[in-house]
mmCIF file with all atom_site columns, C-alpha atoms in Angstrom:
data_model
loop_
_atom_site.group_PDB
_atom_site.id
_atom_site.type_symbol
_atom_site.label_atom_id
_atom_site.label_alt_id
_atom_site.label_comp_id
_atom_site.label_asym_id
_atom_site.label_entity_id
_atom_site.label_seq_id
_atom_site.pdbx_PDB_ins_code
_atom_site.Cartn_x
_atom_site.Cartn_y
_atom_site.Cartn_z
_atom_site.occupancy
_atom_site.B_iso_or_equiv
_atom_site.pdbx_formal_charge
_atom_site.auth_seq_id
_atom_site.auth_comp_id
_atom_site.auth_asym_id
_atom_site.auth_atom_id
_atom_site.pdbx_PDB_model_num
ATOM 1  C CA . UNK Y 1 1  ? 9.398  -12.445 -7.450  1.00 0.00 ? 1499 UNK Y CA 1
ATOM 2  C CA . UNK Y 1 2  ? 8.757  -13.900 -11.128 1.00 0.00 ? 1500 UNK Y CA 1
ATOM 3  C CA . UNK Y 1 3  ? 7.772  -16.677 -9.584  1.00 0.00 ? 1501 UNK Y CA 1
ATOM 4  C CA . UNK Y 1 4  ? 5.255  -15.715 -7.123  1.00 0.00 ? 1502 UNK Y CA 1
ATOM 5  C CA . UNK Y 1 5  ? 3.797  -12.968 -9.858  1.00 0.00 ? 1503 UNK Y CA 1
ATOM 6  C CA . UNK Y 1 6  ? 5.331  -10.320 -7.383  1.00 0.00 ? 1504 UNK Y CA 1
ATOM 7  C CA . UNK Y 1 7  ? 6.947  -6.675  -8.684  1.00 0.00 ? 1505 UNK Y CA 1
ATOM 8  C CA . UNK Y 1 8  ? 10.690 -7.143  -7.908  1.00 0.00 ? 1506 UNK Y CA 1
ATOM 9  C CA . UNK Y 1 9  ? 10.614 -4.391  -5.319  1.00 0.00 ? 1507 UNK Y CA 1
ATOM 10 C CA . UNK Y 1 10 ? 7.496  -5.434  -3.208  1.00 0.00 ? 1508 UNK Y CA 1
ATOM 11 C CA . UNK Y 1 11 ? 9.814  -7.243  -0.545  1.00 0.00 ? 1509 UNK Y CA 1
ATOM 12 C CA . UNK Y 1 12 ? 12.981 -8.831  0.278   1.00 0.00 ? 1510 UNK Y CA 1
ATOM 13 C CA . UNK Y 1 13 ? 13.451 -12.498 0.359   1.00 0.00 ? 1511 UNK Y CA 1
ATOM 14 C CA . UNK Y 1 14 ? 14.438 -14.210 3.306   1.00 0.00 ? 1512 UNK Y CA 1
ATOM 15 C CA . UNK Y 1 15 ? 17.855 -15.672 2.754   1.00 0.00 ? 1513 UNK Y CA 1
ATOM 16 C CA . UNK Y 1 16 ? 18.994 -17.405 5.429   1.00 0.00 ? 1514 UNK Y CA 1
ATOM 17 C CA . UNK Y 1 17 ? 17.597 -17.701 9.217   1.00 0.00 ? 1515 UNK Y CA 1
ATOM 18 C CA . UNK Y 1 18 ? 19.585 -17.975 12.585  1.00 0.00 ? 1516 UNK Y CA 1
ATOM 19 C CA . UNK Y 1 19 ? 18.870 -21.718 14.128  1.00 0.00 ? 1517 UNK Y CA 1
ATOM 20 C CA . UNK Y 1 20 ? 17.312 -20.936 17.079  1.00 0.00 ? 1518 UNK Y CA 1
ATOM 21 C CA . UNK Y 1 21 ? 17.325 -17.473 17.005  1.00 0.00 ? 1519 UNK Y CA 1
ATOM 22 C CA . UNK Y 1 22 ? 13.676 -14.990 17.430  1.00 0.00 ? 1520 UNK Y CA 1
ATOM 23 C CA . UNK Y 1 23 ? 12.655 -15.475 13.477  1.00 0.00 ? 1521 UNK Y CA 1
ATOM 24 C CA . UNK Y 1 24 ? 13.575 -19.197 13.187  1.00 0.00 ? 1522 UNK Y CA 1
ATOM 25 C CA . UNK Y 1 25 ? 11.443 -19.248 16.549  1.00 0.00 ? 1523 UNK Y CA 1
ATOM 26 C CA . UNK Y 1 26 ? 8.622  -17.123 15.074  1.00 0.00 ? 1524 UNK Y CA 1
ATOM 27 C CA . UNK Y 1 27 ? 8.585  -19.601 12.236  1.00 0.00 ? 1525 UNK Y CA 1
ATOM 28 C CA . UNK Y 1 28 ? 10.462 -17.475 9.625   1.00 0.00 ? 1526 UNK Y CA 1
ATOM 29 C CA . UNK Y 1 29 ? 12.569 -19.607 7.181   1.00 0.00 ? 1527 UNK Y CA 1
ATOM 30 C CA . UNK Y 1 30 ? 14.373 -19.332 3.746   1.00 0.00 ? 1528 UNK Y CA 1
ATOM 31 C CA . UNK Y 1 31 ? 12.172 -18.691 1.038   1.00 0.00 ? 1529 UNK Y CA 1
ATOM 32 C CA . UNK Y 1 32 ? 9.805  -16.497 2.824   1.00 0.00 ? 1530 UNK Y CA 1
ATOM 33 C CA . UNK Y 1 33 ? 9.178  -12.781 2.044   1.00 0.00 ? 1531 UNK Y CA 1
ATOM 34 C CA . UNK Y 1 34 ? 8.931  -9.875  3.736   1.00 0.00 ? 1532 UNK Y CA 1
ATOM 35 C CA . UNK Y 1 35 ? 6.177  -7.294  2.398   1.00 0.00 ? 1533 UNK Y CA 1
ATOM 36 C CA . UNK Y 1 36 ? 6.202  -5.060  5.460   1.00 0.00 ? 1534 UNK Y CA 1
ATOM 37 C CA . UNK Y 1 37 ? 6.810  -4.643  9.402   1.00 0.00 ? 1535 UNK Y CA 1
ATOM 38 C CA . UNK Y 1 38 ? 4.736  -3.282  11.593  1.00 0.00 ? 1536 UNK Y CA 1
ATOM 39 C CA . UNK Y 1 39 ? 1.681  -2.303  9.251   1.00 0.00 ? 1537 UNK Y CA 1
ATOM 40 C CA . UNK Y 1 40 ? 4.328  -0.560  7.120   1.00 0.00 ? 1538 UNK Y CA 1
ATOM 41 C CA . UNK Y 1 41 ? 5.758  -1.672  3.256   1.00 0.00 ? 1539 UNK Y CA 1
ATOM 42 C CA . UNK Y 1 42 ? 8.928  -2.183  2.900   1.00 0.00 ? 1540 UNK Y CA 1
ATOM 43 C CA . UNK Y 1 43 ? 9.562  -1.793  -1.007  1.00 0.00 ? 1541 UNK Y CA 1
ATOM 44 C CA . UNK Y 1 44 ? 13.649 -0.417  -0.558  1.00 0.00 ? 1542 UNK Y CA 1
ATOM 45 C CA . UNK Y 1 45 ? 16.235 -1.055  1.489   1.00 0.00 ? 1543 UNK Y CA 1
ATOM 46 C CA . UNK Y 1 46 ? 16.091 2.920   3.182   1.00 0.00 ? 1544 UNK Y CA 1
ATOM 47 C CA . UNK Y 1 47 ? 12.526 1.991   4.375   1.00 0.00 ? 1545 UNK Y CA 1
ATOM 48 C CA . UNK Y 1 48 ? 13.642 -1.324  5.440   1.00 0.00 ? 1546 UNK Y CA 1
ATOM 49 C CA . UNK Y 1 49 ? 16.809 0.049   7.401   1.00 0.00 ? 1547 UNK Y CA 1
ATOM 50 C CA . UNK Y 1 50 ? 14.419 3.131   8.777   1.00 0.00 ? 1548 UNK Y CA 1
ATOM 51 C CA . UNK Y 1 51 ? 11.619 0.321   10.641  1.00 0.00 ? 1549 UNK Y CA 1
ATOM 52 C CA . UNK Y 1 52 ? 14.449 -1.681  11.871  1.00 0.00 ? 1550 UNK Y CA 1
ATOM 53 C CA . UNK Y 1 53 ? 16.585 0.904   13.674  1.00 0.00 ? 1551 UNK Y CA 1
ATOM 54 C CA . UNK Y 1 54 ? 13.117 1.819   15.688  1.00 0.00 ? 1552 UNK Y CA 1
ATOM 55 C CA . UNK Y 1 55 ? 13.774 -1.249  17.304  1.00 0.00 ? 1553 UNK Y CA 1
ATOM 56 C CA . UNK Y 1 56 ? 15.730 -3.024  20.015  1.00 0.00 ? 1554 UNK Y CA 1
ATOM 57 C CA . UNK Y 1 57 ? 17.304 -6.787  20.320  1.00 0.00 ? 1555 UNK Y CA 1
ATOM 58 C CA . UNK Y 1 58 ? 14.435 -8.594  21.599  1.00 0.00 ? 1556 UNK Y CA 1
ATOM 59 C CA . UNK Y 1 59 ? 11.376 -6.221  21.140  1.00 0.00 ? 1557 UNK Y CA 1
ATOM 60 C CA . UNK Y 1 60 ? 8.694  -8.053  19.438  1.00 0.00 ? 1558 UNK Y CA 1
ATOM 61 C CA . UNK Y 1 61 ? 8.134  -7.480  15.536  1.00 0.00 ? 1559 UNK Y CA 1
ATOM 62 C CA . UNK Y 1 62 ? 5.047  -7.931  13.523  1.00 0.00 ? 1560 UNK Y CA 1
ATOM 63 C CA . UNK Y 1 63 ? 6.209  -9.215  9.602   1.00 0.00 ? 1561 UNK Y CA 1
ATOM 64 C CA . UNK Y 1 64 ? 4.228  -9.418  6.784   1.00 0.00 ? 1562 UNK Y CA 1
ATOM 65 C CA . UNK Y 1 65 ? 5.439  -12.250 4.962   1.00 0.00 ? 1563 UNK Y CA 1
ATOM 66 C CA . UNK Y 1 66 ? 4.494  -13.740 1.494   1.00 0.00 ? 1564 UNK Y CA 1
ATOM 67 C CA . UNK Y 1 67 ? 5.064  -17.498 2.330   1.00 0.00 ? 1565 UNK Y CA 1
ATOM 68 C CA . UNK Y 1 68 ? 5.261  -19.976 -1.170  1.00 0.00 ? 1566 UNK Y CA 1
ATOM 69 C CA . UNK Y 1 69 ? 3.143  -23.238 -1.329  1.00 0.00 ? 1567 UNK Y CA 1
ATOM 70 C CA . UNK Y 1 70 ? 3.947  -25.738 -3.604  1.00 0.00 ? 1568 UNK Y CA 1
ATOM 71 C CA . UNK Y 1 71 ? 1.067  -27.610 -5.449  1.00 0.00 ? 1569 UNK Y CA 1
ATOM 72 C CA . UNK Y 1 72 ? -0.723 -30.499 -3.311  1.00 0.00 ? 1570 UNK Y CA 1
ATOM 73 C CA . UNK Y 1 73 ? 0.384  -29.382 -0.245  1.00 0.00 ? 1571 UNK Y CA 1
#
């Protein structure tokens, strides 16, 4: 978050991503952050946990994602 000039809480940073699974096919890697789903912030872990349990394995999912670029590229 330091990094990026980002509050610590404004999203949680992508860790790891399933080869071949719906966010590696979406284009989701490691590094990536996730402001919000659905139109909706996701600043803790509650409100996190609350958006995902609305949904079902395999039900589309719009992210909002703070991607980094490096320099030159």
């Amino acid at each position: 978050a330091r990094q990026l000039r980002m509050a610590p809480s404004r999203g949680w940073l992508v860790a790891a991503v399933d080869k071949a699974g719906p966010g590696d096919r979406a284009g989701v890697v490691r590094g990536h952050i996730v402001t919000g789903v659905e139109g909706q912030a996701v600043g803790d872990l509650v409100a996190l946990g609350r958006l995902l349990q609305r949904k079902r394995s395999g039900d589309a999912l719009a992210l909002d994602l703070v991607v980094a670029r490096r320099r030159g590229m």
